[in-house]
Coordinates of N, CA, C and O and ligand atoms in Angstrom, one line a residue:
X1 N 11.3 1.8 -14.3 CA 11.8 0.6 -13.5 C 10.9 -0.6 -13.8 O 9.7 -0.6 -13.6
X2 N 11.7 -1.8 -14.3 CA 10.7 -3.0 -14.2 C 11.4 -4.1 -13.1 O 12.5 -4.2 -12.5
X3 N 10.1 -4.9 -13.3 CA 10.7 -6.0 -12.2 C 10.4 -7.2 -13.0 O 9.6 -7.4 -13.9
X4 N 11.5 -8.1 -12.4 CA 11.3 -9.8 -13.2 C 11.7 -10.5 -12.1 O 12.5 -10.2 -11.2
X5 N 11.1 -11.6 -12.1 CA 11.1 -12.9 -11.3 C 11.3 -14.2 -11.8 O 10.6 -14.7 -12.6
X6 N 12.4 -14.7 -11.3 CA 12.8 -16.0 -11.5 C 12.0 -17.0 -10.1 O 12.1 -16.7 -8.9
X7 N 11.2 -18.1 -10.8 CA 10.9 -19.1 -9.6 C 11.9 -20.5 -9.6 O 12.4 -21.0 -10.6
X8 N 12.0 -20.9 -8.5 CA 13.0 -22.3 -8.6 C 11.8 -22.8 -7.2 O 11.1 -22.3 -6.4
X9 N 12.2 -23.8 -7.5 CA 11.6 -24.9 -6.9 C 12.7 -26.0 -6.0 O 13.8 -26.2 -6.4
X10 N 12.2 -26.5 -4.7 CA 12.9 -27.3 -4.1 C 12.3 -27.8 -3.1 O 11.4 -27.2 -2.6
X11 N 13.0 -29.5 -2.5 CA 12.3 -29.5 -1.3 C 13.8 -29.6 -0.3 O 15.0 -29.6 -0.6
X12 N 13.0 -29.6 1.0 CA 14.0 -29.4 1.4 C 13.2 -29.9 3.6 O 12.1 -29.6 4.2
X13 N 14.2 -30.4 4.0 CA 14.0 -31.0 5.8 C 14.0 -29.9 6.4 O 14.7 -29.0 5.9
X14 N 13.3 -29.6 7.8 CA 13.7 -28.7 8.7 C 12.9 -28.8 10.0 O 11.7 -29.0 10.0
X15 N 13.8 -28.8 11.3 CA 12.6 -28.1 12.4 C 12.7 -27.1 13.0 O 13.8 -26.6 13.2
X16 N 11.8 -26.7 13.5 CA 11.6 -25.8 13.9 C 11.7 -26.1 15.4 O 10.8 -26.7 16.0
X17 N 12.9 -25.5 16.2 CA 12.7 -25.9 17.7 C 13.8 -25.0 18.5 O 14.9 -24.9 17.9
X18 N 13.7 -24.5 19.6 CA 14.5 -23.4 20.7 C 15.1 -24.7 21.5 O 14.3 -25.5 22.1
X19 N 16.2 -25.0 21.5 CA 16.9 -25.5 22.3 C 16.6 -24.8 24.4 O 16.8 -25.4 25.4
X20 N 16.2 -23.6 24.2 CA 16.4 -23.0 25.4 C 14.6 -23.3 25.9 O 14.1 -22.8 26.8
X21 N 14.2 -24.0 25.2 CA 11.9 -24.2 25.4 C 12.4 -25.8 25.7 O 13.4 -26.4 25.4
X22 N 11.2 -25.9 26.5 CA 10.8 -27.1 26.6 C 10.5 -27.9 25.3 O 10.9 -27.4 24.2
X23 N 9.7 -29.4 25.4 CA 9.3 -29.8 24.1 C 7.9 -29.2 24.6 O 8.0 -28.0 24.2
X24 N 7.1 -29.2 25.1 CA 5.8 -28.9 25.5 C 5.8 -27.5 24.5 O 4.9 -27.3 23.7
X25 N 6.9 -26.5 24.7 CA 6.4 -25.2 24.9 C 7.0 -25.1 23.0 O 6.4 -24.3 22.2
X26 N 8.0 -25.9 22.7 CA 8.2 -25.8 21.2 C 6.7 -26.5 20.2 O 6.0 -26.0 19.3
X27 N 6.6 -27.6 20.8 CA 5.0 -27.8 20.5 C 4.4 -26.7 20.3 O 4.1 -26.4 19.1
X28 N 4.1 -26.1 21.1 CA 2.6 -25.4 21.5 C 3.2 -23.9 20.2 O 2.2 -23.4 19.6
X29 N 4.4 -23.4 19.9 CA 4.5 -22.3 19.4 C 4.5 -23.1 17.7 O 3.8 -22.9 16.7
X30 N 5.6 -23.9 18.1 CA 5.6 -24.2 16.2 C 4.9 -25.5 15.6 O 5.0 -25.8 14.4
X31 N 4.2 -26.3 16.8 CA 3.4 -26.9 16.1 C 3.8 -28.0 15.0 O 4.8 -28.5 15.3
X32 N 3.4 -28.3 14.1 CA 3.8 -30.0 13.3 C 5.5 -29.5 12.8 O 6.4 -30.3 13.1
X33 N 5.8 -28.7 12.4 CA 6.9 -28.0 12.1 C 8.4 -28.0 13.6 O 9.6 -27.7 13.8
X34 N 7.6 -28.5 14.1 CA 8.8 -28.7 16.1 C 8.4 -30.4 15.9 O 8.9 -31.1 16.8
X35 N 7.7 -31.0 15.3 CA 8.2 -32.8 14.9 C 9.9 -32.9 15.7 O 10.6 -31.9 15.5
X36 N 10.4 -33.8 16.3 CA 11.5 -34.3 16.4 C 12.3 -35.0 15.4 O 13.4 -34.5 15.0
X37 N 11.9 -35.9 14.9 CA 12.0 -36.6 13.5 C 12.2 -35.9 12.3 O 12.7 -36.6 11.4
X38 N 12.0 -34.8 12.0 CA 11.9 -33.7 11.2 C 10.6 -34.1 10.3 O 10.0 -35.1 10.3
X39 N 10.4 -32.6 9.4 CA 9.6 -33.6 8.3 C 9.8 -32.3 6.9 O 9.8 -31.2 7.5
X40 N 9.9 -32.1 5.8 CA 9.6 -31.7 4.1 C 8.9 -31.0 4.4 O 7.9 -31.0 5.2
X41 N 9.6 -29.9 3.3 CA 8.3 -29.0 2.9 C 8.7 -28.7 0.9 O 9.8 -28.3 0.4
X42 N 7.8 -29.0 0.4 CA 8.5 -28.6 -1.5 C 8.0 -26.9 -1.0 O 7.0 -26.6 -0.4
X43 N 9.0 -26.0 -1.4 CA 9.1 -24.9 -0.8 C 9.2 -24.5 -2.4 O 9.3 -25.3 -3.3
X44 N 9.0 -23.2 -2.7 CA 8.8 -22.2 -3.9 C 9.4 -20.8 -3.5 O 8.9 -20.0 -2.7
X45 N 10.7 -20.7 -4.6 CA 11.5 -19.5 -4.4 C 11.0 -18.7 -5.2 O 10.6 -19.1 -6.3
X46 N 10.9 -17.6 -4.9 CA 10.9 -16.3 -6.3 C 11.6 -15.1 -5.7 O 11.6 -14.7 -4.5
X47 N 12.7 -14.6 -7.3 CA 13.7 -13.6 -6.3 C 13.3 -12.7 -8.0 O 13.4 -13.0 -9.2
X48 N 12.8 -11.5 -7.1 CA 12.6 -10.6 -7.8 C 13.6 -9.6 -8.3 O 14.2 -9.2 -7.4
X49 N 13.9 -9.0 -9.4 CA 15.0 -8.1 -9.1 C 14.2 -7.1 -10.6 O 13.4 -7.2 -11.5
X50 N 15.3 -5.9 -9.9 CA 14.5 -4.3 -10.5 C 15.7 -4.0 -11.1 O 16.9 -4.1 -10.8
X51 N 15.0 -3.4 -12.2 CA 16.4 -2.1 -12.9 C 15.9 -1.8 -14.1 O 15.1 -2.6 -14.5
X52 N 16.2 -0.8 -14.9 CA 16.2 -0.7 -16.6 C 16.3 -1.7 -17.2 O 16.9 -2.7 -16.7
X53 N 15.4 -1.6 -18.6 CA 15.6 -2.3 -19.4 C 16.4 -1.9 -20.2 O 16.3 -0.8 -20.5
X54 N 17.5 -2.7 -20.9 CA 18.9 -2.3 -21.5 C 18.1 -2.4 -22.7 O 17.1 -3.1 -22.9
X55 N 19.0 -1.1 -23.7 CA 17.7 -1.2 -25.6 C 18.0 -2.4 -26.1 O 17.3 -3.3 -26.7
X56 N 19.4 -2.2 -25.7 CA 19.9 -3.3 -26.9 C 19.5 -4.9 -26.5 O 19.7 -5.7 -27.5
X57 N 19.1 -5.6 -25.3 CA 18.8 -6.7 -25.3 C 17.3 -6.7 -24.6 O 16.8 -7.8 -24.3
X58 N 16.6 -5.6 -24.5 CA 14.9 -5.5 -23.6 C 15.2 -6.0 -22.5 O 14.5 -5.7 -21.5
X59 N 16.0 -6.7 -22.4 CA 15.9 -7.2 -21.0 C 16.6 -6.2 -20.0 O 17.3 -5.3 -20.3
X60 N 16.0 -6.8 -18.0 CA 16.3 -5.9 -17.1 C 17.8 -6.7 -16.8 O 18.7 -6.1 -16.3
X61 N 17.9 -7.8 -17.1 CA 19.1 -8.4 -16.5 C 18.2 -10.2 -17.5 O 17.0 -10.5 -17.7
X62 N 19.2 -10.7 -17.8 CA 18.9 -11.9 -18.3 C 18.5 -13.0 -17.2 O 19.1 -12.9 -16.1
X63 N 17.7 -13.7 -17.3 CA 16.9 -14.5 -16.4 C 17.5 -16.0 -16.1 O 17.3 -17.0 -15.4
X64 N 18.4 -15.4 -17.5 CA 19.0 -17.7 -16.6 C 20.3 -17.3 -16.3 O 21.1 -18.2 -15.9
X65 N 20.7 -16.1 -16.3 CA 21.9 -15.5 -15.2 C 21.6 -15.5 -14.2 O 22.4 -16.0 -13.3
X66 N 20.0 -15.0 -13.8 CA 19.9 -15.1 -12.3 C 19.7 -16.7 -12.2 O 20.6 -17.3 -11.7
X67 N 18.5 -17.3 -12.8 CA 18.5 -18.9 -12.2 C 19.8 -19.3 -11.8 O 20.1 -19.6 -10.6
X68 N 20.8 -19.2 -12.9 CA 22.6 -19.7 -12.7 C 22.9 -19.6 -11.1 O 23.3 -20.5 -10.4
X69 N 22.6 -18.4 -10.6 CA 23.0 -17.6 -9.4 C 22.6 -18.3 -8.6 O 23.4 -19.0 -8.0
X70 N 21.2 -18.4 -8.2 CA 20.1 -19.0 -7.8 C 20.4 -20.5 -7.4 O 20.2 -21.0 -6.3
X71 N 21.0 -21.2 -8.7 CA 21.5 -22.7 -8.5 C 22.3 -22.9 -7.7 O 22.3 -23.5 -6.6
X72 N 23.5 -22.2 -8.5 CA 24.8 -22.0 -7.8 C 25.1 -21.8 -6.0 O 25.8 -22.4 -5.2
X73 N 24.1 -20.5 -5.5 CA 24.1 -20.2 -4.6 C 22.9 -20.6 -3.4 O 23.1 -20.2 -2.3
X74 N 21.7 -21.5 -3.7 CA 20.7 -21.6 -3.2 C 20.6 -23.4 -3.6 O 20.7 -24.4 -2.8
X75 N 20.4 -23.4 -4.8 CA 19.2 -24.6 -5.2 C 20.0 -26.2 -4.7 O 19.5 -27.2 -4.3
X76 N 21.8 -25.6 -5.0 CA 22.3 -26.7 -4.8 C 22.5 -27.0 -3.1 O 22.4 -28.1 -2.5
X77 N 22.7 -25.8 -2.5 CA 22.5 -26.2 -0.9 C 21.7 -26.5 0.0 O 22.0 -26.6 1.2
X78 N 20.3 -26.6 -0.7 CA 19.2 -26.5 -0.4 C 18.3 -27.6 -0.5 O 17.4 -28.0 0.3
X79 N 18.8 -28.1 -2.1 CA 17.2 -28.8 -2.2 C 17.6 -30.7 -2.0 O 18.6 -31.1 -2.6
X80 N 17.1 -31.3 -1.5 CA 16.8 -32.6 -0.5 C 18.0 -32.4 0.1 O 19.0 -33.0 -0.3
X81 N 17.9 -31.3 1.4 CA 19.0 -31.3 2.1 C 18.5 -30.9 3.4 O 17.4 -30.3 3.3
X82 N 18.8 -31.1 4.5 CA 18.0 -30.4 5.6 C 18.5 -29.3 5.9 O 19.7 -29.3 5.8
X83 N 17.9 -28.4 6.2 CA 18.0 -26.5 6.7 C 18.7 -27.0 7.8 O 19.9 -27.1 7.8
X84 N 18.1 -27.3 8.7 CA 19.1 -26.9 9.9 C 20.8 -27.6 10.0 O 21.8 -26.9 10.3
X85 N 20.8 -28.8 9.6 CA 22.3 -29.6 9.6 C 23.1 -29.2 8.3 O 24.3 -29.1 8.4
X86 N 22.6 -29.0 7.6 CA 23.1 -29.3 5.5 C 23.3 -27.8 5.4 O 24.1 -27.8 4.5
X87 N 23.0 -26.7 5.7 CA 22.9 -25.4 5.0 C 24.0 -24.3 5.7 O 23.9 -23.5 6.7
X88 N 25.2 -24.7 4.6 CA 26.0 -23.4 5.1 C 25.7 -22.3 6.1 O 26.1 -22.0 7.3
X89 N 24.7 -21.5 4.9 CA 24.1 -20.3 5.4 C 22.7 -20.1 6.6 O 22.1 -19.1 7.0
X90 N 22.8 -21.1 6.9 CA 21.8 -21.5 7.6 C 22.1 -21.7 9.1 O 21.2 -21.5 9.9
X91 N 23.4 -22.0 9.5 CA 24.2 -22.1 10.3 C 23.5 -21.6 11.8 O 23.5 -20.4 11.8
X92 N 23.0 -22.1 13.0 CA 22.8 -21.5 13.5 C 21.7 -20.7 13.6 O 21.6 -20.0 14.6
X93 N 20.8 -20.7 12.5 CA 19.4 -20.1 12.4 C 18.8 -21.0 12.6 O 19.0 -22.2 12.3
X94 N 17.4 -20.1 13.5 CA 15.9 -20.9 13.3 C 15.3 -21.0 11.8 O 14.6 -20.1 11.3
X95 N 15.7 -22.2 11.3 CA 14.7 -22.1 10.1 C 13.4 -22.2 9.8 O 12.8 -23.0 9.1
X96 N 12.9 -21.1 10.3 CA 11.7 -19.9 9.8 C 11.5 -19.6 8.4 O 12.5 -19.2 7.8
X97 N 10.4 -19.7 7.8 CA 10.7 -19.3 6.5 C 10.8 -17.3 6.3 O 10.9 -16.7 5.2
X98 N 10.8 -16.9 7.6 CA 11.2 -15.3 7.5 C 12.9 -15.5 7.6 O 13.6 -14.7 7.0
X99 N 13.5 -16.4 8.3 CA 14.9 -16.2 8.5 C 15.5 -16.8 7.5 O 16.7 -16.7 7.3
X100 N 14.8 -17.6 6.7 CA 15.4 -18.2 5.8 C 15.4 -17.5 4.5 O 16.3 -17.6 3.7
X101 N 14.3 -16.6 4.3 CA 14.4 -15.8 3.6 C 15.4 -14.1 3.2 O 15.7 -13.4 2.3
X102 N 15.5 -14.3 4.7 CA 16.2 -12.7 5.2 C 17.9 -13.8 4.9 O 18.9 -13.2 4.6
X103 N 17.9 -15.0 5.0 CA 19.4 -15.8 4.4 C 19.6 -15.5 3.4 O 20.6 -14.8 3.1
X104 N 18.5 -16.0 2.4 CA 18.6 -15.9 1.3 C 18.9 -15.1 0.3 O 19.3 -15.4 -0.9
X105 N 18.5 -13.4 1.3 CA 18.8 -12.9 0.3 C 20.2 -11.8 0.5 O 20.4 -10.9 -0.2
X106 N 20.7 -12.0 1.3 CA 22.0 -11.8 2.1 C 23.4 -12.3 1.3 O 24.5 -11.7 1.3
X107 N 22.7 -14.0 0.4 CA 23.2 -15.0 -0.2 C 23.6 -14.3 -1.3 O 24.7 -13.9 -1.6
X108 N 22.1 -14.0 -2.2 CA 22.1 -13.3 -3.8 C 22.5 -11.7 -3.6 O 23.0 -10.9 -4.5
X109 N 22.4 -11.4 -2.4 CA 22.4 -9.9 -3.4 C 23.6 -9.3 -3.7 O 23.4 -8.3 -4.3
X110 N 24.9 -9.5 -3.5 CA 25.8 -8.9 -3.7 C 25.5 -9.6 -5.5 O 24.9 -9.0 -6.3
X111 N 26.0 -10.6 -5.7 CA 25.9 -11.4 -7.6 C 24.8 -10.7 -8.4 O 24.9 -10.2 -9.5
X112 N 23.4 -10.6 -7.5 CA 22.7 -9.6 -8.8 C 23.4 -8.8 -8.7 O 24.4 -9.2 -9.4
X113 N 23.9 -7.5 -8.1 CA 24.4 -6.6 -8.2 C 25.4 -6.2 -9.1 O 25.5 -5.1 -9.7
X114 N 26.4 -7.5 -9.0 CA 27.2 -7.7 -9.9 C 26.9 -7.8 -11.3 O 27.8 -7.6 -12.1
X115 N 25.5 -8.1 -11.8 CA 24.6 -8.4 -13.1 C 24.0 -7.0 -13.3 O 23.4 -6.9 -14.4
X116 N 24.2 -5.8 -12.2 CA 23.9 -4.7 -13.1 C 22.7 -4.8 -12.4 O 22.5 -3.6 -12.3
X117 N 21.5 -5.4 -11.6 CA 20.6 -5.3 -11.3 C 20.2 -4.7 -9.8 O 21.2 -4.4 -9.1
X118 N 19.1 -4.6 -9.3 CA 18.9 -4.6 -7.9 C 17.8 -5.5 -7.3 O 16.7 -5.7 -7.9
X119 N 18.1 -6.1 -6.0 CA 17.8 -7.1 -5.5 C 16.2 -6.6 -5.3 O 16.3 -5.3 -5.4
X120 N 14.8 -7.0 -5.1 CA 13.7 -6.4 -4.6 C 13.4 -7.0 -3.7 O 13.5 -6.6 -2.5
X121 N 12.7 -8.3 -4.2 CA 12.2 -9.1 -3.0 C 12.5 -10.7 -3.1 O 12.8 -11.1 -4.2
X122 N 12.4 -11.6 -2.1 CA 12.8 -12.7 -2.2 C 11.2 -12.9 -1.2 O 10.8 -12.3 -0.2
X123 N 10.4 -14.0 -2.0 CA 9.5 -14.6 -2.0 C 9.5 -16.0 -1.8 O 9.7 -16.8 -2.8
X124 N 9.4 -16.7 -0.1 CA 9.9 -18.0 -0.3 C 7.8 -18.7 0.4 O 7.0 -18.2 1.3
X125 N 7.7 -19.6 -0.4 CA 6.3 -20.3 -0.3 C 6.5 -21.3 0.5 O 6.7 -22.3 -0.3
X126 N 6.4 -21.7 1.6 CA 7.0 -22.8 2.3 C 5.8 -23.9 2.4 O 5.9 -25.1 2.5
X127 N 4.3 -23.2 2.1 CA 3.5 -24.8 2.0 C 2.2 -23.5 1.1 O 2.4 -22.3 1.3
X128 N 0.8 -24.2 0.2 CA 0.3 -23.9 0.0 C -0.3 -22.7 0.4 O -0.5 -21.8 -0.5
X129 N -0.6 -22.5 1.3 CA -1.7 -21.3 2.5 C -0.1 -20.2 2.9 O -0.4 -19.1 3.3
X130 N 0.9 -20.4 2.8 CA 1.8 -19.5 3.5 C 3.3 -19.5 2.8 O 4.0 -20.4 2.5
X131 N 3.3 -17.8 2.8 CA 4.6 -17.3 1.9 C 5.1 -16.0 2.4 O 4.4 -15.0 2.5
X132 N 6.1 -15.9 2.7 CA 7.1 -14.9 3.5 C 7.6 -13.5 2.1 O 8.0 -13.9 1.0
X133 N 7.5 -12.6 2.3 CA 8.4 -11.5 1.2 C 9.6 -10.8 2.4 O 9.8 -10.6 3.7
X134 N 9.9 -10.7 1.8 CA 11.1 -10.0 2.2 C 11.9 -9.2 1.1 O 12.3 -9.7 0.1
X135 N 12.1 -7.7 1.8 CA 12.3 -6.9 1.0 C 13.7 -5.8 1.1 O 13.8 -4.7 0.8
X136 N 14.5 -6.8 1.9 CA 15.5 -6.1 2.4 C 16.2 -5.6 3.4 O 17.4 -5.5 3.7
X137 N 15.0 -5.2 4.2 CA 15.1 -4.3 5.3 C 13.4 -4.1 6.0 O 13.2 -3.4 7.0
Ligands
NI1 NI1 7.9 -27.1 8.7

């Protein structure tokens, strides 16, 4: 079994806030990220995916099939768009970079699948110091 990773890049608006909390108490949990105004994060995807390597091409699954997927299904709904208003799949979620990740990969994994591969982890970097894996389950 090998694994490969595609990174894509984007930025993208979001806050973080419970409609059912006070502002005091959204403050106090999520901190610069519960802003009213909203504010950016350039965020860093990596979506890992596992399977054989086929003889005839070494490859586990071709890599700008997944980007393609990735664009198609992610980059374009995503990037200078805000998570909470702008994102289909986003609908109704706290965008967390754990829930946005557990979106994400809800998004891709049926199309890898479709490419012969299997989904592993989806790896979203939401600022320097902090990055979510998610692994399916
Ligand atoms: Ni934030």
């Amino acid at each position: 079994m090998v694994y490969i990773t595609r990174k894509e890049i984007f930025s993208a608006a979001h806050k973080l806030e419970r409609k059912d909390w006070s502002d005091e108490k959204n403050k106090e949990i999520f901190g610069k990220c519960s802003n009213p105004n909203w504010h950016g994060h350039n965020y860093t995807l990596f979506v890992t995916v596992k399977g054989e390597v086929d003889t005839e091409t070494g490859f586990v699954i071709n890599l700008s099939d997944i980007s393609k997927i990735i664009h198609t299904k992610i980059i374009a709904k995503v990037d200078h768009k805000n998570i909470n208003l702008d994102v289909d799949f986003m609908e109704g979620i706290l965008p967390s970079t754990e829930n946005f990740a557990m979106a994400v990969w809800k998004e891709l994994e049926g199309s890898i699948t479709l490419l012969g591969g299997s989904l592993h982890c989806i790896k979203i970097q939401e600022t320097e110091k902090n990055y979510v894996e998610y692994f399916g389950n």
